[in-house]
Every structure is written in C-alpha cells, then in structure tokens.
GROMACS .gro file of N, CA and C in nm:
model
  303
    1UNK      N    1   1.923   0.796   2.381
    1UNK     CA    2   1.985   0.748   2.260
    1UNK      C    3   1.887   0.667   2.176
    2UNK      N    4   1.801   0.591   2.243
    2UNK     CA    5   1.709   0.506   2.167
    2UNK      C    6   1.606   0.590   2.092
    3UNK      N    7   1.565   0.703   2.151
    3UNK     CA    8   1.468   0.789   2.082
    3UNK      C    9   1.530   0.845   1.955
    4UNK      N   10   1.655   0.886   1.964
    4UNK     CA   11   1.726   0.937   1.846
    4UNK      C   12   1.744   0.830   1.740
    5UNK      N   13   1.770   0.708   1.785
    5UNK     CA   14   1.787   0.598   1.691
    5UNK      C   15   1.657   0.568   1.617
    6UNK      N   16   1.547   0.563   1.690
    6UNK     CA   17   1.417   0.536   1.627
    6UNK      C   18   1.379   0.649   1.533
    7UNK      N   19   1.398   0.773   1.576
    7UNK     CA   20   1.364   0.888   1.493
    7UNK      C   21   1.448   0.889   1.366
    8UNK      N   22   1.578   0.866   1.379
    8UNK     CA   23   1.665   0.864   1.263
    8UNK      C   24   1.631   0.750   1.168
    9UNK      N   25   1.602   0.634   1.224
    9UNK     CA   26   1.567   0.519   1.143
    9UNK      C   27   1.438   0.545   1.066
   10UNK      N   28   1.338   0.600   1.132
   10UNK     CA   29   1.212   0.629   1.065
   10UNK      C   30   1.230   0.735   0.957
   11UNK      N   31   1.313   0.833   0.984
   11UNK     CA   32   1.337   0.937   0.883
   11UNK      C   33   1.401   0.877   0.758
   12UNK      N   34   1.500   0.793   0.776
   12UNK     CA   35   1.565   0.730   0.662
   12UNK      C   36   1.466   0.643   0.586
   13UNK      N   37   1.385   0.567   0.659
   13UNK     CA   38   1.285   0.482   0.593
   13UNK      C   39   1.187   0.565   0.511
   14UNK      N   40   1.141   0.676   0.566
   14UNK     CA   41   1.043   0.759   0.495
   14UNK      C   42   1.109   0.828   0.376
   15UNK      N   43   1.224   0.891   0.398
   15UNK     CA   44   1.286   0.969   0.292
   15UNK      C   45   1.338   0.880   0.178
   16UNK      N   46   1.399   0.767   0.211
   16UNK     CA   47   1.449   0.679   0.106
   16UNK      C   48   1.342   0.584   0.055
   17UNK      N   49   1.262   0.530   0.145
   17UNK     CA   50   1.160   0.433   0.107
   17UNK      C   51   1.048   0.493   0.024
   18UNK      N   52   1.015   0.617   0.049
   18UNK     CA   53   0.910   0.684  -0.029
   18UNK      C   54   0.968   0.784  -0.128
   19UNK      N   55   1.061   0.862  -0.084
   19UNK     CA   56   1.114   0.970  -0.166
   19UNK      C   57   1.197   0.926  -0.284
   20UNK      N   58   1.283   0.826  -0.265
   20UNK     CA   59   1.372   0.783  -0.372
   20UNK      C   60   1.295   0.722  -0.490
   21UNK      N   61   1.204   0.626  -0.467
   21UNK     CA   62   1.128   0.574  -0.582
   21UNK      C   63   1.043   0.682  -0.649
   22UNK      N   64   0.987   0.772  -0.569
   22UNK     CA   65   0.906   0.879  -0.626
   22UNK      C   66   0.992   0.970  -0.713
   23UNK      N   67   1.112   1.003  -0.665
   23UNK     CA   68   1.201   1.089  -0.741
   23UNK      C   69   1.243   1.022  -0.872
   24UNK      N   70   1.277   0.893  -0.867
   24UNK     CA   71   1.316   0.820  -0.987
   24UNK      C   72   1.202   0.820  -1.089
   25UNK      N   73   1.081   0.794  -1.042
   25UNK     CA   74   0.965   0.793  -1.132
   25UNK      C   75   0.939   0.932  -1.189
   26UNK      N   76   0.954   1.036  -1.107
   26UNK     CA   77   0.930   1.172  -1.155
   26UNK      C   78   1.035   1.213  -1.259
   27UNK      N   79   1.161   1.174  -1.238
   27UNK     CA   80   1.267   1.206  -1.336
   27UNK      C   81   1.240   1.131  -1.467
   28UNK      N   82   1.204   1.004  -1.456
   28UNK     CA   83   1.172   0.927  -1.576
   28UNK      C   84   1.054   0.990  -1.649
   29UNK      N   85   0.954   1.033  -1.574
   29UNK     CA   86   0.836   1.095  -1.634
   29UNK      C   87   0.875   1.225  -1.706
   30UNK      N   88   0.963   1.304  -1.644
   30UNK     CA   89   1.006   1.430  -1.706
   30UNK      C   90   1.081   1.405  -1.836
   31UNK      N   91   1.155   1.294  -1.842
   31UNK     CA   92   1.232   1.263  -1.963
   31UNK      C   93   1.143   1.201  -2.071
   32UNK      N   94   1.061   1.104  -2.034
   32UNK     CA   95   0.980   1.030  -2.130
   32UNK      C   96   0.852   1.105  -2.165
   33UNK      N   97   0.786   1.162  -2.065
   33UNK     CA   98   0.661   1.235  -2.088
   33UNK      C   99   0.542   1.142  -2.105
   34UNK      N  100   0.430   1.204  -2.137
   34UNK     CA  101   0.308   1.123  -2.150
   34UNK      C  102   0.308   1.047  -2.282
   35UNK      N  103   0.230   0.941  -2.283
   35UNK     CA  104   0.220   0.858  -2.402
   35UNK      C  105   0.075   0.816  -2.420
   36UNK      N  106   0.050   0.728  -2.515
   36UNK     CA  107  -0.087   0.684  -2.543
   36UNK      C  108  -0.148   0.613  -2.423
   37UNK      N  109  -0.066   0.539  -2.349
   37UNK     CA  110  -0.118   0.470  -2.231
   37UNK      C  111  -0.163   0.570  -2.125
   38UNK      N  112  -0.085   0.679  -2.105
   38UNK     CA  113  -0.125   0.783  -2.010
   38UNK      C  114  -0.256   0.847  -2.055
   39UNK      N  115  -0.264   0.879  -2.184
   39UNK     CA  116  -0.387   0.940  -2.236
   39UNK      C  117  -0.507   0.850  -2.214
   40UNK      N  118  -0.492   0.722  -2.240
   40UNK     CA  119  -0.604   0.629  -2.224
   40UNK      C  120  -0.646   0.617  -2.078
   41UNK      N  121  -0.550   0.623  -1.988
   41UNK     CA  122  -0.581   0.602  -1.847
   41UNK      C  123  -0.626   0.728  -1.775
   42UNK      N  124  -0.565   0.844  -1.805
   42UNK     CA  125  -0.588   0.963  -1.723
   42UNK      C  126  -0.654   1.080  -1.794
   43UNK      N  127  -0.661   1.081  -1.927
   43UNK     CA  128  -0.713   1.197  -1.998
   43UNK      C  129  -0.858   1.226  -1.961
   44UNK      N  130  -0.937   1.122  -1.935
   44UNK     CA  131  -1.078   1.143  -1.900
   44UNK      C  132  -1.111   1.095  -1.759
   45UNK      N  133  -1.009   1.081  -1.675
   45UNK     CA  134  -1.030   1.036  -1.536
   45UNK      C  135  -1.107   1.143  -1.459
   46UNK      N  136  -1.215   1.106  -1.388
   46UNK     CA  137  -1.300   1.207  -1.324
   46UNK      C  138  -1.235   1.282  -1.208
   47UNK      N  139  -1.133   1.227  -1.145
   47UNK     CA  140  -1.072   1.293  -1.029
   47UNK      C  141  -0.956   1.386  -1.064
   48UNK      N  142  -0.930   1.407  -1.191
   48UNK     CA  143  -0.814   1.487  -1.231
   48UNK      C  144  -0.854   1.617  -1.299
   49UNK      N  145  -0.961   1.678  -1.253
   49UNK     CA  146  -1.005   1.805  -1.312
   49UNK      C  147  -0.902   1.916  -1.295
   50UNK      N  148  -0.818   1.906  -1.193
   50UNK     CA  149  -0.716   2.008  -1.170
   50UNK      C  150  -0.611   2.012  -1.282
   51UNK      N  151  -0.607   1.908  -1.368
   51UNK     CA  152  -0.514   1.907  -1.481
   51UNK      C  153  -0.569   1.978  -1.604
   52UNK      N  154  -0.695   2.015  -1.597
   52UNK     CA  155  -0.758   2.082  -1.710
   52UNK      C  156  -0.881   2.006  -1.758
   53UNK      N  157  -0.937   2.053  -1.865
   53UNK     CA  158  -1.058   1.993  -1.918
   53UNK      C  159  -1.027   1.855  -1.977
   54UNK      N  160  -1.116   1.758  -1.956
   54UNK     CA  161  -1.094   1.625  -2.015
   54UNK      C  162  -1.078   1.635  -2.166
   55UNK      N  163  -0.979   1.564  -2.217
   55UNK     CA  164  -0.950   1.566  -2.360
   55UNK      C  165  -0.836   1.660  -2.395
   56UNK      N  166  -0.808   1.758  -2.309
   56UNK     CA  167  -0.699   1.851  -2.337
   56UNK      C  168  -0.611   1.872  -2.214
   57UNK      N  169  -0.599   1.770  -2.131
   57UNK     CA  170  -0.520   1.781  -2.008
   57UNK      C  171  -0.371   1.783  -2.039
   58UNK      N  172  -0.300   1.868  -1.966
   58UNK     CA  173  -0.154   1.872  -1.980
   58UNK      C  174  -0.095   1.749  -1.910
   59UNK      N  175   0.028   1.719  -1.942
   59UNK     CA  176   0.091   1.602  -1.883
   59UNK      C  177   0.125   1.628  -1.737
   60UNK      N  178   0.119   1.523  -1.657
   60UNK     CA  179   0.154   1.532  -1.516
   60UNK      C  180   0.187   1.392  -1.466
   61UNK      N  181   0.273   1.387  -1.369
   61UNK     CA  182   0.307   1.260  -1.304
   61UNK      C  183   0.195   1.230  -1.206
   62UNK      N  184   0.113   1.131  -1.236
   62UNK     CA  185  -0.006   1.101  -1.158
   62UNK      C  186   0.016   0.974  -1.077
   63UNK      N  187  -0.010   0.984  -0.947
   63UNK     CA  188  -0.007   0.867  -0.859
   63UNK      C  189  -0.141   0.862  -0.788
   64UNK      N  190  -0.231   0.775  -0.833
   64UNK     CA  191  -0.362   0.769  -0.771
   64UNK      C  192  -0.354   0.718  -0.628
   65UNK      N  193  -0.437   0.775  -0.542
   65UNK     CA  194  -0.441   0.731  -0.403
   65UNK      C  195  -0.500   0.592  -0.397
   66UNK      N  196  -0.449   0.514  -0.309
   66UNK     CA  197  -0.498   0.378  -0.294
   66UNK      C  198  -0.521   0.344  -0.149
   67UNK      N  199  -0.542   0.219  -0.124
   67UNK     CA  200  -0.568   0.171   0.010
   67UNK      C  201  -0.437   0.128   0.075
   68UNK      N  202  -0.430   0.144   0.204
   68UNK     CA  203  -0.312   0.099   0.278
   68UNK      C  204  -0.327  -0.044   0.328
   69UNK      N  205  -0.440  -0.104   0.299
   69UNK     CA  206  -0.469  -0.238   0.353
   69UNK      C  207  -0.362  -0.339   0.315
   70UNK      N  208  -0.319  -0.342   0.189
   70UNK     CA  209  -0.219  -0.440   0.147
   70UNK      C  210  -0.087  -0.416   0.219
   71UNK      N  211  -0.042  -0.290   0.224
   71UNK     CA  212   0.087  -0.260   0.288
   71UNK      C  213   0.084  -0.292   0.437
   72UNK      N  214  -0.024  -0.259   0.504
   72UNK     CA  215  -0.036  -0.287   0.647
   72UNK      C  216  -0.040  -0.438   0.671
   73UNK      N  217  -0.107  -0.511   0.585
   73UNK     CA  218  -0.114  -0.657   0.599
   73UNK      C  219   0.024  -0.719   0.582
   74UNK      N  220   0.098  -0.677   0.481
   74UNK     CA  221   0.233  -0.731   0.460
   74UNK      C  222   0.323  -0.697   0.579
   75UNK      N  223   0.316  -0.573   0.627
   75UNK     CA  224   0.398  -0.533   0.742
   75UNK      C  225   0.363  -0.617   0.865
   76UNK      N  226   0.234  -0.636   0.891
   76UNK     CA  227   0.191  -0.712   1.008
   76UNK      C  228   0.239  -0.857   1.000
   77UNK      N  229   0.226  -0.918   0.884
   77UNK     CA  230   0.272  -1.056   0.867
   77UNK      C  231   0.423  -1.066   0.891
   78UNK      N  232   0.499  -0.974   0.836
   78UNK     CA  233   0.645  -0.976   0.854
   78UNK      C  234   0.682  -0.952   1.000
   79UNK      N  235   0.613  -0.861   1.067
   79UNK     CA  236   0.643  -0.833   1.208
   79UNK      C  237   0.613  -0.955   1.295
   80UNK      N  238   0.500  -1.022   1.271
   80UNK     CA  239   0.464  -1.141   1.349
   80UNK      C  240   0.564  -1.253   1.323
   81UNK      N  241   0.604  -1.273   1.197
   81UNK     CA  242   0.704  -1.375   1.166
   81UNK      C  243   0.837  -1.346   1.235
   82UNK      N  244   0.874  -1.221   1.242
   82UNK     CA  245   1.000  -1.183   1.309
   82UNK      C  246   0.993  -1.215   1.458
   83UNK      N  247   0.882  -1.182   1.521
   83UNK     CA  248   0.868  -1.210   1.665
   83UNK      C  249   0.867  -1.360   1.690
   84UNK      N  250   0.798  -1.436   1.603
   84UNK     CA  251   0.796  -1.582   1.617
   84UNK      C  252   0.937  -1.638   1.601
   85UNK      N  253   1.013  -1.588   1.504
   85UNK     CA  254   1.150  -1.633   1.484
   85UNK      C  255   1.237  -1.604   1.606
   86UNK      N  256   1.222  -1.487   1.666
   86UNK     CA  257   1.299  -1.454   1.786
   86UNK      C  258   1.261  -1.545   1.903
   87UNK      N  259   1.132  -1.574   1.916
   87UNK     CA  260   1.087  -1.663   2.025
   87UNK      C  261   1.141  -1.804   2.004
   88UNK      N  262   1.134  -1.856   1.882
   88UNK     CA  263   1.187  -1.990   1.853
   88UNK      C  264   1.337  -1.996   1.878
   89UNK      N  265   1.404  -1.891   1.840
   89UNK     CA  266   1.549  -1.885   1.862
   89UNK      C  267   1.581  -1.891   2.012
   90UNK      N  268   1.502  -1.820   2.090
   90UNK     CA  269   1.524  -1.819   2.235
   90UNK      C  270   1.498  -1.958   2.294
   91UNK      N  271   1.387  -2.023   2.254
   91UNK     CA  272   1.350  -2.151   2.314
   91UNK      C  273   1.439  -2.266   2.269
   92UNK      N  274   1.476  -2.270   2.144
   92UNK     CA  275   1.552  -2.386   2.094
   92UNK      C  276   1.703  -2.369   2.103
   93UNK      N  277   1.752  -2.252   2.086
   93UNK     CA  278   1.897  -2.230   2.084
   93UNK      C  279   1.945  -2.161   2.211
   94UNK      N  280   1.852  -2.094   2.277
   94UNK     CA  281   1.890  -2.019   2.398
   94UNK      C  282   1.952  -1.885   2.364
   95UNK      N  283   1.934  -1.842   2.241
   95UNK     CA  284   1.993  -1.717   2.198
   95UNK      C  285   1.914  -1.596   2.245
   96UNK      N  286   1.983  -1.494   2.285
   96UNK     CA  287   1.922  -1.368   2.324
   96UNK      C  288   1.981  -1.258   2.238
   97UNK      N  289   1.899  -1.162   2.205
   97UNK     CA  290   1.951  -1.047   2.132
   97UNK      C  291   2.044  -0.968   2.225
   98UNK      N  292   2.158  -0.934   2.177
   98UNK     CA  293   2.252  -0.858   2.256
   98UNK      C  294   2.348  -0.945   2.335
   99UNK      N  295   2.337  -1.076   2.325
   99UNK     CA  296   2.430  -1.165   2.395
   99UNK      C  297   2.374  -1.214   2.529
  100UNK      N  298   2.455  -1.291   2.598
  100UNK     CA  299   2.415  -1.349   2.725
  100UNK      C  300   2.401  -1.240   2.831
  101UNK      N  301   2.309  -1.261   2.928
  101UNK     CA  302   2.293  -1.159   3.034
  101UNK      C  303   2.412  -1.153   3.126
   0.00000   0.00000   0.00000
C-alpha cells in the first residue's frame, strides 16, 4: 500500500505541480501571443534556431532551461526543517506521528 501511495503522490505532484502551471501559461500564450518583450528577448536568441531565422522567428511558448540548484536548495531546507520540527515535537511534547505506540 505504501508503494502505491508514494507513486500516486509523486504522480499528482508532477502532473499538477508541473503540468498545470505550464498549461495555464501555454493557454495564456495562445490567447495573447507574442509581443515586443518576446521579440526583444527571443527573436535573436542563439539557442532558438529551431524557430526559424533570427529576425523572422514565428511565435512560440519558450521556457529556457535553467539550473535546478535553487529548487533543490529550497527543497532540502524545507525537508531538514520538517525533520527538525518532528524531532523537537517528539522531545518536548512526546508526540509521535500516528499516535501513541
């Protein structure tokens, strides 16, 4: 049961946590389209040759690849704080997850 719980939880996190914001941004992009800011930022970007020749690129929803360092750092800090909170709860209040043994 725990394997199914973890798998289901991760699936929901991935599909909603990544897919939902991406879908909202893509729908907004389809409605609004490119603008002067997009042209200034991406029209001559060297990594977007697949959109066409610089200066005459068609519109596209562009999400540049970035580093995972910030996300991993935030996750690690939150995970450590959670474990510290559980340990403090156990030592000072005597609380256990799931109730008394």
